[in-house]
XYZ file of C-alpha atoms in Angstrom:
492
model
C 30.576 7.686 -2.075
C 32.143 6.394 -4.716
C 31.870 3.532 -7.612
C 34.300 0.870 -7.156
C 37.885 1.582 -9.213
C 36.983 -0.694 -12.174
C 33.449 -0.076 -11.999
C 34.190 4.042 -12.324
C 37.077 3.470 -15.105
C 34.605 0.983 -17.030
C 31.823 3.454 -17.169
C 33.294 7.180 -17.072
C 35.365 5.477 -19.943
C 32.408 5.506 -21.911
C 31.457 9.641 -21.246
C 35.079 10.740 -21.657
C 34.624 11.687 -24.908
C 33.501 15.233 -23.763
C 37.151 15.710 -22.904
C 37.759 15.574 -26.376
C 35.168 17.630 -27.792
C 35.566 20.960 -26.339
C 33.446 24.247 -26.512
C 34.391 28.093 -26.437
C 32.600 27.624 -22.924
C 34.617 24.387 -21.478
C 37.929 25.984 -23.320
C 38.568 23.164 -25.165
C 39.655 22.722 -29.164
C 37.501 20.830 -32.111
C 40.036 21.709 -34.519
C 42.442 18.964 -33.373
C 39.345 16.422 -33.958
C 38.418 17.927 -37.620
C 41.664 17.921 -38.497
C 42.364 14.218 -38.107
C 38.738 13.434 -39.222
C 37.900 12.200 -36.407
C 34.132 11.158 -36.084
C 33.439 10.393 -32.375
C 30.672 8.869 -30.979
C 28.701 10.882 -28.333
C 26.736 9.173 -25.654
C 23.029 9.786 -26.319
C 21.585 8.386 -23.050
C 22.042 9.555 -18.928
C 23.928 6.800 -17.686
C 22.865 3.207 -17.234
C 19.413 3.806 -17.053
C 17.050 5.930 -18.747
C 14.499 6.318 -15.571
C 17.276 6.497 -13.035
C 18.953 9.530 -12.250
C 22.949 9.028 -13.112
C 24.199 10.544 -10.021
C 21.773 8.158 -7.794
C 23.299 5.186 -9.467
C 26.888 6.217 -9.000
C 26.167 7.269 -5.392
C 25.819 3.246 -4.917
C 29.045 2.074 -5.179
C 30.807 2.336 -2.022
C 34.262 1.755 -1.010
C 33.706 -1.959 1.043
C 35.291 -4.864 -0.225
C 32.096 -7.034 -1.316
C 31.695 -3.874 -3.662
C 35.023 -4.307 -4.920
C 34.856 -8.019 -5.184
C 31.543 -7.353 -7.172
C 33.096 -5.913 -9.411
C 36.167 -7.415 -10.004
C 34.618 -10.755 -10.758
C 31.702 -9.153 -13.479
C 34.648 -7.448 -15.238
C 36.719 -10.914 -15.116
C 33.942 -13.249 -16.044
C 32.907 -10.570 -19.118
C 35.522 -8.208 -19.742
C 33.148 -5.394 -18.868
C 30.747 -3.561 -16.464
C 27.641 -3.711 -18.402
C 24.601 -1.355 -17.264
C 22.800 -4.373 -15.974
C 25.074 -4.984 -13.718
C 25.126 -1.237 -13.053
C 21.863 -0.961 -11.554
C 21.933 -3.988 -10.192
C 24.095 -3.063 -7.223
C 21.311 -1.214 -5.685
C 21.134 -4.788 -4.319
C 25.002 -6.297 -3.758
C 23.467 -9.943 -2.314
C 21.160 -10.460 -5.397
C 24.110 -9.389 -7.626
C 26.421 -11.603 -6.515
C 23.919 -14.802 -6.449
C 22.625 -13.517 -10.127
C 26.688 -12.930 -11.618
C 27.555 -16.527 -10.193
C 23.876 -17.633 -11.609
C 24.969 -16.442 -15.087
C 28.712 -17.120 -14.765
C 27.891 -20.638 -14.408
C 24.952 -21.078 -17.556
C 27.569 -19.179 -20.108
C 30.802 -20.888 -18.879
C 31.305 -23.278 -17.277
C 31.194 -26.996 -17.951
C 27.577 -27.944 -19.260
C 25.847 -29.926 -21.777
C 25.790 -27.225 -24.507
C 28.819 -25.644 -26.064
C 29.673 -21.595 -25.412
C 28.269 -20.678 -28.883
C 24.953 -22.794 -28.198
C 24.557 -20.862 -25.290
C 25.065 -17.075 -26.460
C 23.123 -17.705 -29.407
C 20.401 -18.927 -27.689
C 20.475 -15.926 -25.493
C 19.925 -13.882 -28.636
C 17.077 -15.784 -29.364
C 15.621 -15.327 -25.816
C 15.909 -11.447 -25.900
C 15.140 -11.262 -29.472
C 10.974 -12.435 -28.391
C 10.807 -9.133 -26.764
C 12.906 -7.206 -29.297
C 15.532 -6.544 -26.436
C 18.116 -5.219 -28.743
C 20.529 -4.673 -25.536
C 20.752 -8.351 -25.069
C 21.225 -8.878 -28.248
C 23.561 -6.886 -29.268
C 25.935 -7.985 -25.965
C 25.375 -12.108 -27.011
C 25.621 -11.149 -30.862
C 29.247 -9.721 -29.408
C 30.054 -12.565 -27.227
C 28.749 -15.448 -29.679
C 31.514 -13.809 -32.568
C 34.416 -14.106 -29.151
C 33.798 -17.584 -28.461
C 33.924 -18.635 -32.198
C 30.063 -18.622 -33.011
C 29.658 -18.663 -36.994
C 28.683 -14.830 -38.449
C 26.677 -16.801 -40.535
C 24.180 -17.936 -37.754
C 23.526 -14.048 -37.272
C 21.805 -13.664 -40.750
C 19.075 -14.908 -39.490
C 17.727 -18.164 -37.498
C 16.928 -20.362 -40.649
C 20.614 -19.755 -41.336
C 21.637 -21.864 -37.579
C 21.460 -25.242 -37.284
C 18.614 -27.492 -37.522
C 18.290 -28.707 -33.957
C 18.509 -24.264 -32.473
C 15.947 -23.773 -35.538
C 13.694 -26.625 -33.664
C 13.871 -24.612 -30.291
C 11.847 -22.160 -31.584
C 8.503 -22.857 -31.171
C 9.666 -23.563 -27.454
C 10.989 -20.304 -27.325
C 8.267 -18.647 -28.627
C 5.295 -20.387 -26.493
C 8.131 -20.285 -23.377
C 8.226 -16.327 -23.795
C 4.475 -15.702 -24.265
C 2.074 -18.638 -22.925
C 3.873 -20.666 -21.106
C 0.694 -22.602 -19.962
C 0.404 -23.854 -23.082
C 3.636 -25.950 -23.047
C 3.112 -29.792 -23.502
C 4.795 -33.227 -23.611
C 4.515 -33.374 -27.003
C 6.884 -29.810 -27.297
C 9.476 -31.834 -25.218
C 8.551 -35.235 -27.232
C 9.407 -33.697 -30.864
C 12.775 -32.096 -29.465
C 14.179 -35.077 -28.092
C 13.032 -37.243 -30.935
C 13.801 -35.348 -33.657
C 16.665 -38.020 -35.247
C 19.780 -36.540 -36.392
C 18.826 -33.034 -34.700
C 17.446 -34.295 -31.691
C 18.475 -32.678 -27.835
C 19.029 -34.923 -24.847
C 17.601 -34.238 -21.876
C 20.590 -32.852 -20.550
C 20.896 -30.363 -23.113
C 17.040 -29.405 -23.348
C 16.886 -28.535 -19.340
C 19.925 -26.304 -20.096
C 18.212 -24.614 -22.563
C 15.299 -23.641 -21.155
C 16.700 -22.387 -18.147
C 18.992 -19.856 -20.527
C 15.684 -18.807 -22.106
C 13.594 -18.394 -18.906
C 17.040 -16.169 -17.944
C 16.628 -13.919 -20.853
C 13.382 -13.593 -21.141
C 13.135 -12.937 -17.742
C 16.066 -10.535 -17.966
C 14.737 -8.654 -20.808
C 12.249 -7.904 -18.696
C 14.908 -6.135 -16.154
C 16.048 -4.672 -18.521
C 13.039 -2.684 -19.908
C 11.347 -2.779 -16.745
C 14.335 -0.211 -15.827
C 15.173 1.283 -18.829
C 18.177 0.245 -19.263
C 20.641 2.273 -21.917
C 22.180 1.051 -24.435
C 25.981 0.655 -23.719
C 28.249 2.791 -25.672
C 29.911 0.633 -28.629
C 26.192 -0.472 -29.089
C 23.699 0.356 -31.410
C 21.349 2.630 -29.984
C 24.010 4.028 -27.223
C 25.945 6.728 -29.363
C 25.395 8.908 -32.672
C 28.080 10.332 -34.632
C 25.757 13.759 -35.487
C 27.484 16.760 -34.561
C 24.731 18.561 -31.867
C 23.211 21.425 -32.013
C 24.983 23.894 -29.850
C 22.314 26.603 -29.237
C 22.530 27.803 -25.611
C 24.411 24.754 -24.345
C 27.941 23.440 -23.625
C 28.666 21.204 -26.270
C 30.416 19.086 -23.430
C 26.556 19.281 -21.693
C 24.756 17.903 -25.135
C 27.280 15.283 -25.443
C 26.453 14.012 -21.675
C 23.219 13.892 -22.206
C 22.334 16.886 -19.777
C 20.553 19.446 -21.707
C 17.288 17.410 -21.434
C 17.616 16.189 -17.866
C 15.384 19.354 -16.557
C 12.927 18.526 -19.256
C 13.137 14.544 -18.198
C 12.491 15.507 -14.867
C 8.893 17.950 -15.822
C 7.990 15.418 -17.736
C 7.922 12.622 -15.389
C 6.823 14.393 -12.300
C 3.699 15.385 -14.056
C 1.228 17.116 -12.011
C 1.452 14.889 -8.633
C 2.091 17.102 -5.805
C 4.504 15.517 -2.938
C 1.664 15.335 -0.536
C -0.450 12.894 -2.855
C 2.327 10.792 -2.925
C 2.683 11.213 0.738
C -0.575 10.022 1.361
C -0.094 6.724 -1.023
C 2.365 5.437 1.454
C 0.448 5.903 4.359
C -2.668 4.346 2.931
C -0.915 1.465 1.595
C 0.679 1.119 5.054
C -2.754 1.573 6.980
C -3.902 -1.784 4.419
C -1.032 -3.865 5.361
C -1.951 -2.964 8.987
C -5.688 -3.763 8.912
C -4.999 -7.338 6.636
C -2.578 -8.341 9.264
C -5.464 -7.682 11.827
C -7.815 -9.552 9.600
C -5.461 -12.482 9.036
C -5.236 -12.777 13.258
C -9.031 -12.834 13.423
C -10.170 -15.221 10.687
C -9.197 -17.401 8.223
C -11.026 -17.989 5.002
C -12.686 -21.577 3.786
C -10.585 -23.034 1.038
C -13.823 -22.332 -1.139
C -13.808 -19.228 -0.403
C -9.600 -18.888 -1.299
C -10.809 -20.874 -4.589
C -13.183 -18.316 -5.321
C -10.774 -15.263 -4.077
C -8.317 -16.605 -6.889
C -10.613 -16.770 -10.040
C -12.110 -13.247 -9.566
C -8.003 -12.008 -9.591
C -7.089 -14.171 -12.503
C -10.268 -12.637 -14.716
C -9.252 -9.037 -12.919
C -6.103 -9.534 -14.472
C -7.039 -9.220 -18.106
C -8.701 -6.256 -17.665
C -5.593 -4.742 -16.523
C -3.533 -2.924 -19.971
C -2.009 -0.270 -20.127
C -3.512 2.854 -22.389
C -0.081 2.328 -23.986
C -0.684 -0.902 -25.349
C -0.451 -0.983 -29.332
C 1.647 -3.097 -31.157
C 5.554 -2.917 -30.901
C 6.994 -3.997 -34.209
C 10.298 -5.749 -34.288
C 13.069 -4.557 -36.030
C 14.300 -6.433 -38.825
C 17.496 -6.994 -36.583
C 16.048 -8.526 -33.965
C 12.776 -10.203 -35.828
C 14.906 -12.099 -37.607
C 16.655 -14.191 -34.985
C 13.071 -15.728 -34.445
C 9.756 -17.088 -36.117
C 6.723 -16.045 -36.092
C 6.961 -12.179 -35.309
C 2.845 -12.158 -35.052
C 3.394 -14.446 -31.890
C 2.669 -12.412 -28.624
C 1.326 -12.468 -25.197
C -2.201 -13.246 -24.718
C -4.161 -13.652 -21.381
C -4.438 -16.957 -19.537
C -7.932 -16.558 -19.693
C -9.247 -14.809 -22.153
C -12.554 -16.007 -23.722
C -13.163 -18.978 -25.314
C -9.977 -20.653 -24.127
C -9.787 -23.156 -21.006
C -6.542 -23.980 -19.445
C -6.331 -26.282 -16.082
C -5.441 -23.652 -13.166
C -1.691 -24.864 -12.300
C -1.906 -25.865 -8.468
C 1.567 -25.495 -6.801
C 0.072 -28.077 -4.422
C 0.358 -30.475 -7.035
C 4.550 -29.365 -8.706
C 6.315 -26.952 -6.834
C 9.938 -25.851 -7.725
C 11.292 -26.681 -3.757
C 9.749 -30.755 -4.554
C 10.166 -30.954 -7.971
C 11.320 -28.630 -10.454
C 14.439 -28.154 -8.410
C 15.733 -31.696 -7.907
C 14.743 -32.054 -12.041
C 17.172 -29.523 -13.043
C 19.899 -30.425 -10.413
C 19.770 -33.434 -11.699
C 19.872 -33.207 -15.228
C 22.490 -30.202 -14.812
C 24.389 -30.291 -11.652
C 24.633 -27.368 -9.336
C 22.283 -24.944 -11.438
C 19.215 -25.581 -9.730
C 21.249 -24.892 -6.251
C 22.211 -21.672 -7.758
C 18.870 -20.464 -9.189
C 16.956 -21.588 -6.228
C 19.218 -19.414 -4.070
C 18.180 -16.688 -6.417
C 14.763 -17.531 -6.038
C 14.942 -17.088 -2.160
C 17.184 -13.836 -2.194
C 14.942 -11.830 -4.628
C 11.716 -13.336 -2.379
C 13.034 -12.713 0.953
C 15.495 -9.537 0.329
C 14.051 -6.896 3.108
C 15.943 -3.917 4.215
C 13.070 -3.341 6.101
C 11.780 0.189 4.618
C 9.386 1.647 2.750
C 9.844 4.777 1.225
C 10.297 7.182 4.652
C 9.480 4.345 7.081
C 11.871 2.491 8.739
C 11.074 -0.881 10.626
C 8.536 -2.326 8.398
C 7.622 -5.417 7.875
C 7.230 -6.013 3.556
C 6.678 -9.936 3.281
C 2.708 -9.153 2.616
C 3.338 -6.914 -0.023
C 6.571 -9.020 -1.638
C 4.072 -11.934 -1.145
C 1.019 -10.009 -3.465
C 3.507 -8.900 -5.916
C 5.019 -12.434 -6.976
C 1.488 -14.414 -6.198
C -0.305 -11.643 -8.432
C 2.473 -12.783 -11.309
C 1.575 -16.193 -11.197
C -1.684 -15.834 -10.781
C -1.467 -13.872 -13.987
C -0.032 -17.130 -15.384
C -2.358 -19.706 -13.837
C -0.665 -20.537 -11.018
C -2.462 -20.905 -7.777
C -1.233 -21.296 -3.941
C -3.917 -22.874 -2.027
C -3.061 -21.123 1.275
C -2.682 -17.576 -0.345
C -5.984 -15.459 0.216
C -5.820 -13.289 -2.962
C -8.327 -10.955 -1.734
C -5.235 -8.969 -0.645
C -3.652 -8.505 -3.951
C -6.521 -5.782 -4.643
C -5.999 -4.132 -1.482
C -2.100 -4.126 -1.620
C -1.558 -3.375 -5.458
C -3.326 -0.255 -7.139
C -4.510 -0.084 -10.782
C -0.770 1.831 -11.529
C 1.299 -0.733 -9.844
C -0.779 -3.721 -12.007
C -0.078 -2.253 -15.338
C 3.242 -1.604 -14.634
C 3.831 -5.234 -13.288
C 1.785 -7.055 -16.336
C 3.892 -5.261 -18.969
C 7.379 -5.573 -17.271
C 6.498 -9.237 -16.946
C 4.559 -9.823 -20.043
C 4.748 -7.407 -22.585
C 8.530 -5.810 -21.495
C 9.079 -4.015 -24.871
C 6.020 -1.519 -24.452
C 6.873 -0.453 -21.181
C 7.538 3.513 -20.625
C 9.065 6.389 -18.384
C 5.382 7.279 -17.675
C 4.353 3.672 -16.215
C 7.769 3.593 -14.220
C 7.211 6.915 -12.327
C 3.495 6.353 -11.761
C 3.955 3.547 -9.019
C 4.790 4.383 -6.049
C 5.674 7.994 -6.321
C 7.424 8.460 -3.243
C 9.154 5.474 -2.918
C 13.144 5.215 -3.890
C 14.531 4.195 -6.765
C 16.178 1.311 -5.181
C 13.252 -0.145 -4.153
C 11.424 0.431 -7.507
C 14.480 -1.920 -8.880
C 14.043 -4.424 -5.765
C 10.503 -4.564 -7.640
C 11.638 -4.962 -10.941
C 13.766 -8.176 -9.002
C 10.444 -9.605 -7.595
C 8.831 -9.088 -11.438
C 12.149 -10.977 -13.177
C 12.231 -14.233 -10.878
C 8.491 -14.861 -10.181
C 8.429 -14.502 -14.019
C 11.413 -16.992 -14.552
C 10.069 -19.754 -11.762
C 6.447 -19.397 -13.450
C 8.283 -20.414 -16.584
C 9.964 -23.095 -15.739
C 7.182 -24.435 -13.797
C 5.252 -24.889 -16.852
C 8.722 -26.309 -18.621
C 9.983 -28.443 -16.181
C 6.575 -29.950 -15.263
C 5.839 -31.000 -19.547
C 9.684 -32.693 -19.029
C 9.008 -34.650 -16.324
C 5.325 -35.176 -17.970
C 7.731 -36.615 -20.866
C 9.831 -38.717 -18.653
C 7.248 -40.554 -16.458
């Protein structure tokens, strides 16, 4: 199969380049290139993604006309096919609701102007150092007539952005921690105050990006070409190789591949699937035969919130920002800390008590029409999306474990379901799996090849990214949980 037209002439525009390099091997001719001093950037990564194979991601496209449609709208609403978008289309239906989703934040009519809006998309992805989506908004900001000077650094935007800030910052990190008096001081801050209008815009664009920052660690996502990070000018060292090989990245796929399969034989793997399989089997039994007290559900729910600090990764040291990113936000020392951790006691948040479906989504609708129609669609796509397989199983039935992956996120974040029985989170989710979920969803910038390809060994790389969907918008509602319930906290 192949990628859409404008999907395969956006990207293979970008590895093209080899065409003009040349090699005594490929037959082609440098001289041309040193003799108009040309210095041409070669692509350093493998294609969209730096834990997906390239060939698995271009195998995706296909030739039907939602594909094309797909497409043909990212490339209208942005001018490009950006590597998001890329490996999104492992899943077309959560594409298209997430392209209209962001389609309608950046441009249409809303209570913030266009430049508002991309720079406080830089701001988002900047609390994670996500130098991808900051370098695309830095971009689109400068199209839509944002001033360079903003880009210095944040004390260089306006006052009333500079006040977002600490909302940004607690928003990204501790999100449990966000009170009336955060909304109070924004909307009564004089001459640089926000109206409620504008403030429910913006957090919904920073729950987006922080959320999608996470995406876009969570699958490595390259760098795009005409990006920092995505090319290098440094002639390669030939050695054995095609130069048209080094320039495409493909001398070090063999070595990518050893080093990521690590020492797991297929038959371990093998056996992960059918174990995990065997525990959905025997919780379904248990489920038909009894039904926990609500003390004991209480209970059930504390042990897995303390569980959950003790889950970190033996990667976990300190990321520091670059300069580049750091300065498009305060307070680089700022980072995620657990919900619980000692000495600290914040009220468990009880979905019985603000929901998104009863309140947080008529809140947004109403203060900004139609967007909490469109992110509550992509609340329920991402939640519900089954193709009904797991890794070589066909005909299974995966609401259990989609269930224990985005009640295990909020649980991480306080939030508690009253009819969820979180005794199954430890049977359904392995030590690997955690510490792959709690730094995709709260620390995003430390997460590495290794963590990806430890989880679920044998399962396929679209359904890793289906994971990676779960992670983003469990992650994004838990946000604006906390957010929307401190407005309305404001308002009554």
């Amino acid at each position: 199969m192949r990628l859409a037209t404008a999907a395969n002439q956006a990207y293979t525009a970008s590895l093209a380049v080899s065409e003009l390099l040349g090699c005594k091997q490929c037959g082609g001719g440098r001289g041309r290139d040193e003799e108009l001093g040309i210095r041409i950037p070669r692509p350093l990564g493998h294609g969209p993604s730096r834990f997906i194979p390239e060939k698995e991601i271009l195998q995706v496209g296909s030739e039907d006309a939602q594909m094309h449609a797909l497409f043909a709208d990212s490339f209208a609403a942005l001018g490009r096919l950006d590597n998001i978008t890329l490996v999104m289309v492992f899943h077309p239906q959560y594409l298209e609701s997430f392209l209209k989703t962001q389609h309608y934040l950046l441009q249409m009519d809303g209570p913030l102007p266009l430049h508002y809006r991309h720079y406080i998309g830089i701001m988002a992805a900047a609390r994670h150092q996500c130098s991808y989506l900051v370098n695309l908004h830095v971009n689109d900001f400068l199209h839509v007539g944002g001033d360079p000077k903003w880009l210095n650094g944040l004390e260089n935007a306006p006052q009333k952005l500079q006040n977002l800030g600490e909302l940004n910052k607690v928003l990204a990190h501790r999100p449990w921690l966000i009170t009336k008096e955060h909304i109070e001081g924004l909307l009564k801050a004089e001459e640089h105050s926000w109206s409620l209008a504008e403030l429910v815009h913006a957090v919904v664009l920073l729950t987006h990006y922080h959320s999608l920052a996470s995406f876009t660690f969570g699958c490595g996502i390259s760098p795009e070409i005409h990006c920092d990070g995505g090319h290098t000018f440094r002639p390669p060292s030939v050695s054995n190789y095609c130069i048209c090989d080094i320039t495409n990245g493909n001398h070090s796929v063999d070595e990518m591949q050893v080093n990521s399969a690590g020492n797991v034989s297929v038959s371990d793997s093998f056996f992960e699937v059918e174990a995990l399989m065997e525990k959905m089997r025997q919780l379904q039994e248990c489920r038909d035969e009894e039904e926990a007290s609500q003390e004991e559900m209480a209970s059930r729910f504390e042990i897995e919130k303390r569980e959950s600090m003790f889950v970190f990764s033996s990667d976990d040291e300190e990321v520091t920002p670059a300069r580049d990113v750091s300065r498009h936000f305060e307070d680089t020392s700022y980072g995620y800390k657990d919900f619980s951790r000692h000495g600290m006691h914040v009220p468990t948040f009880r979905v019985q008590d603000y929901c998104w479906e009863d309140h947080g989504y008529s809140l947004v609708n109403r203060l900004y029409p139609d967007v909490g129609q469109l992110i509550d669609e992509k609340f329920h796509i991402a939640y519900n999306l089954t193709y009904n397989t797991m890794a070589m199983h066909k005909d299974v039935d995966t609401s259990m474990l989609r269930r224990a992956i985005w009640n295990y996120i909020h649980c991480m974040f306080g939030i508690r379901y009253d009819d969820y029985d979180y005794g199954e989170i430890n049977q359904l989710l392995d030590r690997s799996f955690k510490v792959y979920i709690k730094t995709v969803v709260c620390t995003p910038e430390k997460v590495t090849q290794r963590m990806y390809d430890s989880f679920w060994r044998q399962f396929k790389h679209s359904e890793k990214v289906h994971v990676n969907l779960l992670l983003i918008e469990a992650r994004m509602q838990a946000e604006l949980l906390y957010a929307l319930r401190a407005i309305t906290r404001y308002m009554t």
